[in-house]
N, CA and C of each residue as an Amber inpcrd file, in Angstrom:
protein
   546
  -5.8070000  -4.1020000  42.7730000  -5.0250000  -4.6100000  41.6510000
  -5.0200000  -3.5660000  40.5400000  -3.5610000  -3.0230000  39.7950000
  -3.5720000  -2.4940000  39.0070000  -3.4450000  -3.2190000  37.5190000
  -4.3580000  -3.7340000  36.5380000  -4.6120000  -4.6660000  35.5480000
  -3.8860000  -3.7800000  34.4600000  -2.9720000  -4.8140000  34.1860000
  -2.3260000  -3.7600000  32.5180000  -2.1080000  -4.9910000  31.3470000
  -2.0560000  -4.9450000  30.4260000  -2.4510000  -6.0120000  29.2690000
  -1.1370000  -5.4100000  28.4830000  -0.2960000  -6.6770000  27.9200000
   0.8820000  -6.9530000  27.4520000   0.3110000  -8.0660000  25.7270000
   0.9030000  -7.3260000  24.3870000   0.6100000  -8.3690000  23.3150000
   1.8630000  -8.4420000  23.0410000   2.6590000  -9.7990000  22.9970000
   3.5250000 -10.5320000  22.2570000   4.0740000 -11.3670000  21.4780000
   5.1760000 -11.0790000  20.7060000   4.9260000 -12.2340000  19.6130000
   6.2750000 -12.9000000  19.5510000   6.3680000 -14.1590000  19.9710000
   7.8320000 -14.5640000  19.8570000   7.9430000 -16.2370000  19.4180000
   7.7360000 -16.1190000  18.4990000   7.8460000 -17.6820000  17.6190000
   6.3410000 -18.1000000  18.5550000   6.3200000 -19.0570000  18.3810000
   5.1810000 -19.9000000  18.2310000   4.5210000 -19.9360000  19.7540000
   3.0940000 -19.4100000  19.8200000   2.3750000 -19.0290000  20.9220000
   2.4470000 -19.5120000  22.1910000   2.5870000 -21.1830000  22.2050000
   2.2080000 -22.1140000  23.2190000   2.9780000 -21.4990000  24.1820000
   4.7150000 -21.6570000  23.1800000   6.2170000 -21.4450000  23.9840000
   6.0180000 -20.5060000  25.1830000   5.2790000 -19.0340000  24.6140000
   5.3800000 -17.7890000  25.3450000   4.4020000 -17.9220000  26.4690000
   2.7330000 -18.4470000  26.0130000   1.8300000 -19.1610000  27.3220000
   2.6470000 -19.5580000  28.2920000   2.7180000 -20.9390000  27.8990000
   3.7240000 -21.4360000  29.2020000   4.6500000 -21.0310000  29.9360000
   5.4130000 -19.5040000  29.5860000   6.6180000 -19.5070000  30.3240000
   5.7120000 -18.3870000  31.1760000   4.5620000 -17.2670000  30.9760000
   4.3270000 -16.3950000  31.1070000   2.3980000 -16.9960000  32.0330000
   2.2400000 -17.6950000  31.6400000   1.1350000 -19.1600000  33.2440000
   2.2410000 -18.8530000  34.4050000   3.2050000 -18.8590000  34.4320000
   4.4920000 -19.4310000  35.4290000   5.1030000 -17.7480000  36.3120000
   4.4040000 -16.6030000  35.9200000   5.1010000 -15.5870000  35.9050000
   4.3940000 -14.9370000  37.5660000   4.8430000 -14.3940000  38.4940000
   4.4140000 -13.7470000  39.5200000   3.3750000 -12.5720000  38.9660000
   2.1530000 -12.3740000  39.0340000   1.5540000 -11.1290000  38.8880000
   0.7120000 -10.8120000  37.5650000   1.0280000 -12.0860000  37.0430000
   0.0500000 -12.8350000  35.6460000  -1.2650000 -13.0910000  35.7160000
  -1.9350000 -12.5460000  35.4870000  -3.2920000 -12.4680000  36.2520000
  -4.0770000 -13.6860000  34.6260000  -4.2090000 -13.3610000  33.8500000
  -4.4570000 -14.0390000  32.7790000  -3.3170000 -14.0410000  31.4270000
  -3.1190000 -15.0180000  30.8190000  -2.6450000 -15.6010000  29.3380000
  -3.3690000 -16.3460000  28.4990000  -3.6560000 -15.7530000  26.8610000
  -4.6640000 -16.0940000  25.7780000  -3.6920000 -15.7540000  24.8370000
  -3.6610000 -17.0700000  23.9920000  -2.8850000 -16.9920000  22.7570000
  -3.7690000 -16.5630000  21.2240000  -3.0630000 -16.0970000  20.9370000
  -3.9710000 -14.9960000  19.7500000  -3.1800000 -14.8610000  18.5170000
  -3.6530000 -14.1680000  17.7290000  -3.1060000 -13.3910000  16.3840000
  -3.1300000 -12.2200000  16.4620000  -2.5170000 -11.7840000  15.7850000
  -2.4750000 -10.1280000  16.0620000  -1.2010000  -9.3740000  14.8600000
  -1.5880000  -8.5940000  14.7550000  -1.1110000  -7.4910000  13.6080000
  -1.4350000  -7.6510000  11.9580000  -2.6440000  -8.7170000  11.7610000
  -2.5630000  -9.1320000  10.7070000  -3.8660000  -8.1130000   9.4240000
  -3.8570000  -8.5340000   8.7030000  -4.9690000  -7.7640000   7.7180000
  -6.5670000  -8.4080000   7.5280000  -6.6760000  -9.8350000   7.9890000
  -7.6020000 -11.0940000   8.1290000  -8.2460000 -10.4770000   9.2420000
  -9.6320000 -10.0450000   9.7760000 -10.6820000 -10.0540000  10.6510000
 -10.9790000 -11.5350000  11.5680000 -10.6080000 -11.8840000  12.5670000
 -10.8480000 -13.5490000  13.3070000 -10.5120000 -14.9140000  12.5380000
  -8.6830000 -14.7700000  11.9360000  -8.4710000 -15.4380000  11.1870000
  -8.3940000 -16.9600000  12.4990000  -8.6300000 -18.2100000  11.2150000
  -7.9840000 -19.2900000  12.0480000  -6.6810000 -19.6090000  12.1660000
  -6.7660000 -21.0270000  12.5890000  -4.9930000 -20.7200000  13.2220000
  -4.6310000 -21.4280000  11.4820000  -5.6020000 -22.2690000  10.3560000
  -4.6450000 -22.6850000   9.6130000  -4.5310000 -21.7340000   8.8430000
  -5.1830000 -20.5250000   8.3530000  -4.6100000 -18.7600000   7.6460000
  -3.5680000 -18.8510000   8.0730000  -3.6300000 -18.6460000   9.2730000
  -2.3370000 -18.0380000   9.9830000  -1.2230000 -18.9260000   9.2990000
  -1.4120000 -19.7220000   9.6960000  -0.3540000 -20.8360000   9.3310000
   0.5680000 -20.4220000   7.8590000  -0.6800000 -20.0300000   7.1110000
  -0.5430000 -20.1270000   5.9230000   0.2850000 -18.7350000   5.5530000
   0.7260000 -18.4490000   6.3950000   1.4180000 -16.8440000   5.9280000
   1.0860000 -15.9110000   5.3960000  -0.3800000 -16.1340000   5.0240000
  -1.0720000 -15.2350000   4.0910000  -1.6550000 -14.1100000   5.1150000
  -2.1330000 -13.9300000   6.2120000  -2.6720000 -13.2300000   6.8100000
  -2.3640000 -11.6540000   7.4790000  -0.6970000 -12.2360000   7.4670000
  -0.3040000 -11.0800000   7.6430000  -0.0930000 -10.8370000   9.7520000
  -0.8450000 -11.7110000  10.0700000  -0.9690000 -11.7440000  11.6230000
   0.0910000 -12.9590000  12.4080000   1.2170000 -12.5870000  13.8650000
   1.6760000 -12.8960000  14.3930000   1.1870000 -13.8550000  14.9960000
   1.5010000 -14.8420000  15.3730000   0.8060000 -15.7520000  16.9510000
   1.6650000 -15.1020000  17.8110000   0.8680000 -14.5440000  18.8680000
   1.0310000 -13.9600000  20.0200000   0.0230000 -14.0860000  21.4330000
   1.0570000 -13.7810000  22.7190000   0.0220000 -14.3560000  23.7880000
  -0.2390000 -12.6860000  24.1990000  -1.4960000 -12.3340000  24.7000000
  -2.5340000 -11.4550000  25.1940000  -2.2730000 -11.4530000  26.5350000
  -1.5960000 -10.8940000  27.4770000  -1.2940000 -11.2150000  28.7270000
  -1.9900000  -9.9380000  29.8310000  -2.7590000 -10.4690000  30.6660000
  -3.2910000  -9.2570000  31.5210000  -2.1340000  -9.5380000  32.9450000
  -1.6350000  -8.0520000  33.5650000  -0.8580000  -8.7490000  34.5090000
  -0.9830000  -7.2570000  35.6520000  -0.7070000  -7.6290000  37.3360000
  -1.1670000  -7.2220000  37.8650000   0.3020000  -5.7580000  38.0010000
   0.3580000  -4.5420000  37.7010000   1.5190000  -3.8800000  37.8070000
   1.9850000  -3.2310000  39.1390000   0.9470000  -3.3020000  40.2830000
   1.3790000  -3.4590000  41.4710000   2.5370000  -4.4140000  41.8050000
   2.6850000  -5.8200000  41.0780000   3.4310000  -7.0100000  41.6170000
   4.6150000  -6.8520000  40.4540000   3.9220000  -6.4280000  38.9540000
   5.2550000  -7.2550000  38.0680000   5.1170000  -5.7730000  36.9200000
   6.3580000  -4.6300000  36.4770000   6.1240000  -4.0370000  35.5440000
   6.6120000  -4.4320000  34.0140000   5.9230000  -3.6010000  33.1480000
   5.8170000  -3.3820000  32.4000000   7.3720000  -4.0280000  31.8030000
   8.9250000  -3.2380000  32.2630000   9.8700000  -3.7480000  31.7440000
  10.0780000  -4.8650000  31.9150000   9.3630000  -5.6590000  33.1630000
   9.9480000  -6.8300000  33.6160000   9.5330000  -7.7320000  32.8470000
   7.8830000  -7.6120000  32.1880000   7.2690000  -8.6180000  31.3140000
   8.2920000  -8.5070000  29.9640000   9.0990000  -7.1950000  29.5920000
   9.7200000  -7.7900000  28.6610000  10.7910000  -8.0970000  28.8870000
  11.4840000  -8.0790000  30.1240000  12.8780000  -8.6470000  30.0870000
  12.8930000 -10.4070000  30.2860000  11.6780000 -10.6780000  30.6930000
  11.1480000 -12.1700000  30.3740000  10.8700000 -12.1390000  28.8230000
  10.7750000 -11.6780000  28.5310000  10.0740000 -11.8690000  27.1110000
  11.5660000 -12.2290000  26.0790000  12.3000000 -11.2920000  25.9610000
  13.5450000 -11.1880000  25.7990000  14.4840000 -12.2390000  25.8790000
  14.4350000 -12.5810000  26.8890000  15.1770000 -13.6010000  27.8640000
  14.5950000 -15.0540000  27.3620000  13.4740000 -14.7450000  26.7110000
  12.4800000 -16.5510000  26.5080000  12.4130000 -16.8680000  24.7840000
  12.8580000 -16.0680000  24.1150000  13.0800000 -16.1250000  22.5450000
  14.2220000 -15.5970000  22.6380000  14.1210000 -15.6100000  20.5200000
  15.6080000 -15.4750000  19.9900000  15.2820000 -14.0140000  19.2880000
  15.1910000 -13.0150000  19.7160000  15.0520000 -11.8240000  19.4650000
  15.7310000 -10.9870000  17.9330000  16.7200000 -12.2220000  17.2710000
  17.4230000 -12.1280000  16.5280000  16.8720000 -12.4930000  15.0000000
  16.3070000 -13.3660000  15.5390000  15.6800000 -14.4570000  13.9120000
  14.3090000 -13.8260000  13.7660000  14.7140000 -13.3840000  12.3600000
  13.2330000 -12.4010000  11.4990000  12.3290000 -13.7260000  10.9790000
  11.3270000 -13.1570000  11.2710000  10.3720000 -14.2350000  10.8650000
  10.9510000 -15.7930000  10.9660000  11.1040000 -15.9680000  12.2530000
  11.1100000 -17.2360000  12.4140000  11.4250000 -17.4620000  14.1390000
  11.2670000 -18.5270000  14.2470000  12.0410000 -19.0240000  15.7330000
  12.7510000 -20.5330000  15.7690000  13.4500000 -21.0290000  15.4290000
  14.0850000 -22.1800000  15.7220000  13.5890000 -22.5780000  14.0970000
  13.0180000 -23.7850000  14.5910000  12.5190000 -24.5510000  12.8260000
  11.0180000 -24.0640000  12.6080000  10.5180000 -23.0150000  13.1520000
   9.0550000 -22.2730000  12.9930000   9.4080000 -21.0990000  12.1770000
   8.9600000 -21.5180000  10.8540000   9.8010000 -20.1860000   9.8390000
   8.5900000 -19.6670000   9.2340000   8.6690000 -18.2590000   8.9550000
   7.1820000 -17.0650000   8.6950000   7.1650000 -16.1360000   9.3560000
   6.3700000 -15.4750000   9.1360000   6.3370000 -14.1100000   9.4680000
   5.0820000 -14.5750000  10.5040000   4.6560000 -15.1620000  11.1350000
   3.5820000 -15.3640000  11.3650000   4.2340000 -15.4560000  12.9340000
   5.7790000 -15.9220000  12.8930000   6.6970000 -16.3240000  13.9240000
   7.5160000 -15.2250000  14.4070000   7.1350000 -13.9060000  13.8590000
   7.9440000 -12.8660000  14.3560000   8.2240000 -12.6610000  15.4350000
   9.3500000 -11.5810000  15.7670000   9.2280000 -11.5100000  17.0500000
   8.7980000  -9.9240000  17.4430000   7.8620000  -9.7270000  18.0470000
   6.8680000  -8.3580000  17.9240000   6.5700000  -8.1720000  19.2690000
   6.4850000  -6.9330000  19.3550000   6.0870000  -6.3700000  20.5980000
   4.4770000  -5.3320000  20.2280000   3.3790000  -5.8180000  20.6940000
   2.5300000  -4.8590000  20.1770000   1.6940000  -4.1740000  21.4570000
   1.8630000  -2.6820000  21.0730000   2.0570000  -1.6850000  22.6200000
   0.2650000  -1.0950000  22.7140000   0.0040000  -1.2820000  23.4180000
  -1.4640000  -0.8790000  23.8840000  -1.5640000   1.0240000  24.4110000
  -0.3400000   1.3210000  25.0010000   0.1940000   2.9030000  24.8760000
   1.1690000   3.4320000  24.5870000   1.2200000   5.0720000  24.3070000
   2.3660000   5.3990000  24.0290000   3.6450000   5.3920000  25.1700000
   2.7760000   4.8380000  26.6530000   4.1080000   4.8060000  27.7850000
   4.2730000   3.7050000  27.3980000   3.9440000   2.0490000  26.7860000
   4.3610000   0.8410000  26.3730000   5.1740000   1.0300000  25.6030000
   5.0280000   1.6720000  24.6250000   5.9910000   1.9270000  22.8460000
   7.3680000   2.2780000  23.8540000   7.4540000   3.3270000  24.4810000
   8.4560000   3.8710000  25.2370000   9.5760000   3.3080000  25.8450000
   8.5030000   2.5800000  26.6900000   9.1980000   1.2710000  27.4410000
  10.0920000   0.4890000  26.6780000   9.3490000   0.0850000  25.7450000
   9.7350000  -1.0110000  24.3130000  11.1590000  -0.7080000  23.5420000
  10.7110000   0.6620000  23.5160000  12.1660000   1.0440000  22.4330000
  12.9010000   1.2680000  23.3970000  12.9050000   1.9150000  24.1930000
  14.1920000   1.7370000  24.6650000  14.8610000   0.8670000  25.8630000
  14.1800000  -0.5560000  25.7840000  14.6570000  -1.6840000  26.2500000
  15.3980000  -2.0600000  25.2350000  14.7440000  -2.2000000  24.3560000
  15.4200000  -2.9820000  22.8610000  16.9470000  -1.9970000  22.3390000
  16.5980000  -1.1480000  22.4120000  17.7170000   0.1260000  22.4220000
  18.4290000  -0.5080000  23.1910000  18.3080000  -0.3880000  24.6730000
  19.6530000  -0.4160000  25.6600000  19.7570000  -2.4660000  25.4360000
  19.5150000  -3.3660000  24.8250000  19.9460000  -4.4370000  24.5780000
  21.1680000  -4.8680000  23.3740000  20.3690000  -4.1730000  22.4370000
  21.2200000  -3.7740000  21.2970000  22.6690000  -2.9050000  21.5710000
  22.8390000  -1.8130000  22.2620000  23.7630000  -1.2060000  23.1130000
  24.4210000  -2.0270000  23.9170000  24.1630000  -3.2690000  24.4400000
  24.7330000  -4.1800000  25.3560000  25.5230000  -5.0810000  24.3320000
  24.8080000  -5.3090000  23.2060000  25.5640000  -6.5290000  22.1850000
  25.4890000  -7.7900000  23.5190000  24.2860000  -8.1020000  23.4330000
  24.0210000  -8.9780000  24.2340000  23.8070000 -10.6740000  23.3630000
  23.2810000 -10.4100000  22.3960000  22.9520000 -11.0870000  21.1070000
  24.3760000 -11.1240000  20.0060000  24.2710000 -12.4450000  19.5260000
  25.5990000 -12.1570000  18.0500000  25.0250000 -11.7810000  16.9720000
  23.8480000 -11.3770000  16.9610000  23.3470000 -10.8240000  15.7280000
  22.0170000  -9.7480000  16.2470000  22.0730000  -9.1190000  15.1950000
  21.1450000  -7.5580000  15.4860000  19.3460000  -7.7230000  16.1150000
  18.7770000  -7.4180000  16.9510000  17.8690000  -7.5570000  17.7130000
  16.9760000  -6.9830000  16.1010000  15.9970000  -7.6160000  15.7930000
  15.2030000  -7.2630000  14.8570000  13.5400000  -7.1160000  15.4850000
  13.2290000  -7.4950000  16.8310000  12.1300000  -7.3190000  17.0780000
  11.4540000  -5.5970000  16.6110000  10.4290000  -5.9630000  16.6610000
   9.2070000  -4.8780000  15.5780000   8.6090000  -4.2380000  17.0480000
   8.5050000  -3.3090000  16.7860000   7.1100000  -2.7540000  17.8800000
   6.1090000  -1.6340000  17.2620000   4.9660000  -2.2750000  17.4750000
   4.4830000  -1.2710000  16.7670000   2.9250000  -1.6090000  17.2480000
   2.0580000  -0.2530000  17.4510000   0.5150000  -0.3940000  18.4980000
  -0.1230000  -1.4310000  17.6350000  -1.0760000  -1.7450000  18.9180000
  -2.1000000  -2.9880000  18.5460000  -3.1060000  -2.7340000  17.9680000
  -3.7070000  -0.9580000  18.3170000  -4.4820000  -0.6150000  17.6670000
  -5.6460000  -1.6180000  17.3850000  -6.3100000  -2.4830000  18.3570000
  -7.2650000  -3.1960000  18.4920000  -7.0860000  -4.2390000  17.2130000
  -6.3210000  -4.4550000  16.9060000  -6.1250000  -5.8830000  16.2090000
  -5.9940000  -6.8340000  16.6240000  -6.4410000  -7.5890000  17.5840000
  -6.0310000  -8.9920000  17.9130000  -7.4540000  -9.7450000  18.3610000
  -6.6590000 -10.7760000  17.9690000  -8.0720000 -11.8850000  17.8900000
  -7.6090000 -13.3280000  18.7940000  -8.4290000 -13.5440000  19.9890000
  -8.3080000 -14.9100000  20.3320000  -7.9450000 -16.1870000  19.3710000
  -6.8410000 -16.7890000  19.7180000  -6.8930000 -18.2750000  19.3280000
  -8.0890000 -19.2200000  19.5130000  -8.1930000 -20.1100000  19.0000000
  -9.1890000 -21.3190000  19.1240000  -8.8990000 -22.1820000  20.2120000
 -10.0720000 -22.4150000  21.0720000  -9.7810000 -22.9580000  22.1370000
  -8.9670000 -24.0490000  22.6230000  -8.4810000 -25.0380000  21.7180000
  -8.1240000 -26.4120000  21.9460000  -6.5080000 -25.1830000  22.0410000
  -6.0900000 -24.4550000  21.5320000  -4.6670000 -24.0980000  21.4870000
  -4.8480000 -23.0620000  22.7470000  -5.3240000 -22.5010000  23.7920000
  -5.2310000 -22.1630000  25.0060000  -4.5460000 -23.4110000  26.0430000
  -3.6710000 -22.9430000  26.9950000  -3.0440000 -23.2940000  27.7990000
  -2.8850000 -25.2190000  27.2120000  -2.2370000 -24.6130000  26.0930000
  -1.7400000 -25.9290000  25.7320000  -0.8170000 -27.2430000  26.1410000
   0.6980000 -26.1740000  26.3690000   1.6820000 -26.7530000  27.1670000
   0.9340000 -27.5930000  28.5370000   0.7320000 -27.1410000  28.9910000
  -0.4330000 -27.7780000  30.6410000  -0.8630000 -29.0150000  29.9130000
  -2.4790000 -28.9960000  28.8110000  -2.9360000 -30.0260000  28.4450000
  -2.2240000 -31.0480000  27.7760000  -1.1200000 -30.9240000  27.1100000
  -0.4840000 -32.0200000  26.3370000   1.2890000 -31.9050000  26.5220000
   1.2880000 -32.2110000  27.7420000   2.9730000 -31.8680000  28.0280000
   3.7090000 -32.9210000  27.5100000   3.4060000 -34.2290000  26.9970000
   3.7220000 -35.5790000  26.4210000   3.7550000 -35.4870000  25.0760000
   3.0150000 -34.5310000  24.0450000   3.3170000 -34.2320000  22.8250000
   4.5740000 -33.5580000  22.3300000   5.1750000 -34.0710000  21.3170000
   6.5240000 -33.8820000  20.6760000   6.4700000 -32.9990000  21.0050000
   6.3610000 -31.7050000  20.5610000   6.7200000 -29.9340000  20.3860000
   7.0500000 -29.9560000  21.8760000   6.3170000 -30.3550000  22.8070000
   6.2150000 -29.7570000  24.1560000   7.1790000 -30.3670000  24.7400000
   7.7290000 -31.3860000  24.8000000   8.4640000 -31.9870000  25.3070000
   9.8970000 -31.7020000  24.8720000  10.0160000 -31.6380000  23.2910000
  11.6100000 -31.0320000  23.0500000  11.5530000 -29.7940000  22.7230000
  10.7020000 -28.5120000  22.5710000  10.8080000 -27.4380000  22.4020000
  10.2090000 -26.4550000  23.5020000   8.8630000 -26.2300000  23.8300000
   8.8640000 -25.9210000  25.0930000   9.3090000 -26.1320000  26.3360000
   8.9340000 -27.3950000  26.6180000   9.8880000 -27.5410000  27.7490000
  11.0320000 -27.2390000  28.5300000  12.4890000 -27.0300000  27.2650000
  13.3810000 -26.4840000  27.7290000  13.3590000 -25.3340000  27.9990000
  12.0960000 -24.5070000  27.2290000  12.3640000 -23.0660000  27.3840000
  11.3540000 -22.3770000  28.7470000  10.6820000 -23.2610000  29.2220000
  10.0760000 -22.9990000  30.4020000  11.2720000 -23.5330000  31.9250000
  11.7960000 -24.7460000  31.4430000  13.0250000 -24.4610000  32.5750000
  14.2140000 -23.7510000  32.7640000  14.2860000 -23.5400000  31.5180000
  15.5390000 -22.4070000  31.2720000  14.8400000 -21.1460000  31.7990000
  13.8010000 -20.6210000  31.8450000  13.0580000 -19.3020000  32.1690000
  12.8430000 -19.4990000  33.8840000  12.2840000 -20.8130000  34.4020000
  12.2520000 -21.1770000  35.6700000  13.7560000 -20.6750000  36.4200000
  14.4480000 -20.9340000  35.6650000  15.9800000 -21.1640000  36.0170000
  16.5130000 -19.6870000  36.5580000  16.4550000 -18.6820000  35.2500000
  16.7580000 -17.5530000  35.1950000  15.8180000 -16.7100000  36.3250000
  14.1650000 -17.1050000  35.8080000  13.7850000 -15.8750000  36.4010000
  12.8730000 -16.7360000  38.0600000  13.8750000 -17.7510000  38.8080000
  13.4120000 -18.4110000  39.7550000  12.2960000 -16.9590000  41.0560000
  13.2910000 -16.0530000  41.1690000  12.5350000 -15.0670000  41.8100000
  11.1680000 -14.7020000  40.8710000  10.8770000 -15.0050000  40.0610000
   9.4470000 -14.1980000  39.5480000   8.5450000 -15.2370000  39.2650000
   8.8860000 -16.5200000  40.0630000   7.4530000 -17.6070000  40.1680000
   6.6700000 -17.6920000  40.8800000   5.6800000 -17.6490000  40.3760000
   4.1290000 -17.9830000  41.1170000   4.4130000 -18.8320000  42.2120000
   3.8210000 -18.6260000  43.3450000   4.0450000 -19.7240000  44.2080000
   3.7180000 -21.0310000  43.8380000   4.2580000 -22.1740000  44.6390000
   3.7490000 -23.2280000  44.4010000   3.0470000 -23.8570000  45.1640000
   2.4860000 -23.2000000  46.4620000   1.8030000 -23.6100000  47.3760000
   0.4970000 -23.6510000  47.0090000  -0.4630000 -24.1440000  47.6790000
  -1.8970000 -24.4480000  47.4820000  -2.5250000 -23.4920000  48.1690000
């Protein structure tokens, strides 16, 4: 197994867990903070916009099975790449949409995906995602908010906001699911 670690930030953490639990070659997903100025902030800092740090999921994934572009053309494909500091009715900077690169072949990758998307006018409005290194900033979430979607699929958020965006991703990226066999 070749292990490579992916940090992202695209509106609100759970959303990106869940679609990226579901992904072929996903070896682990941990929802976190990251890019902020706060040392092991909690999630209500965060909340609070003051921190300066994204909610983002920490993704280790196997690059024998799934690369580097592919985790972001899911990524891409599963937010609104458009809306600055925010995602739907999740408004802050806390909700950005960020790409944070662990190397300079990640940064690479990054810009010029986002480059050749923007070049596509794929979006009705200008791709504003950020990329910029992690530079060892990121901090685990608190446990009750790990693999959330799974534990409380009957709670509001999950049911009218995740949800659609894990079948809409099922939908699109049907070739890149985990099996479902036992």
């Amino acid at each position: 197994m070749m292990s490579e670690v992916a940090t992202l930030g695209g509106g609100c953490f759970w959303c990106l867990e869940a679609v990226f639990l579901d992904v072929e070659g996903v070896t682990a997903v941990e929802s976190g903070y990251a890019g902020g100025h706060v040392a092991a902030p909690s999630y209500e800092a965060v909340c609070s916009g003051d921190t300066g740090h994204a909610e983002v999921i920490n993704l280790t994934f196997d690059s024998a099975v799934i690369g580097y572009r592919e985790i972001l053309e899911i990524f891409f494909a599963t937010h609104d790449p458009t809306q600055l500091n925010r995602q739907g009715n999740d408004v802050g900077t806390q909700y950005r949409s960020v790409i944070f690169t662990h190397s300079d072949e990640q940064a690479r990758i990054a810009m010029t995906m986002r480059d050749e998307l923007a070049e596509r006018r794929l979006y009705d409005a200008p791709i504003v995602t950020r990329i910029e290194p992690l530079a060892g900033n990121y901090w685990p979430a608190e446990p009750y908010h790990q693999n959330y979607f799974a534990n409380h699929p009957a709670q509001g958020y999950c049911s009218f906001v995740i949800a659609p965006k894990v079948a809409k991703f099922r939908q699109r990226f049907a070739h890149r699911l985990k099996s479902r066999r036992a």
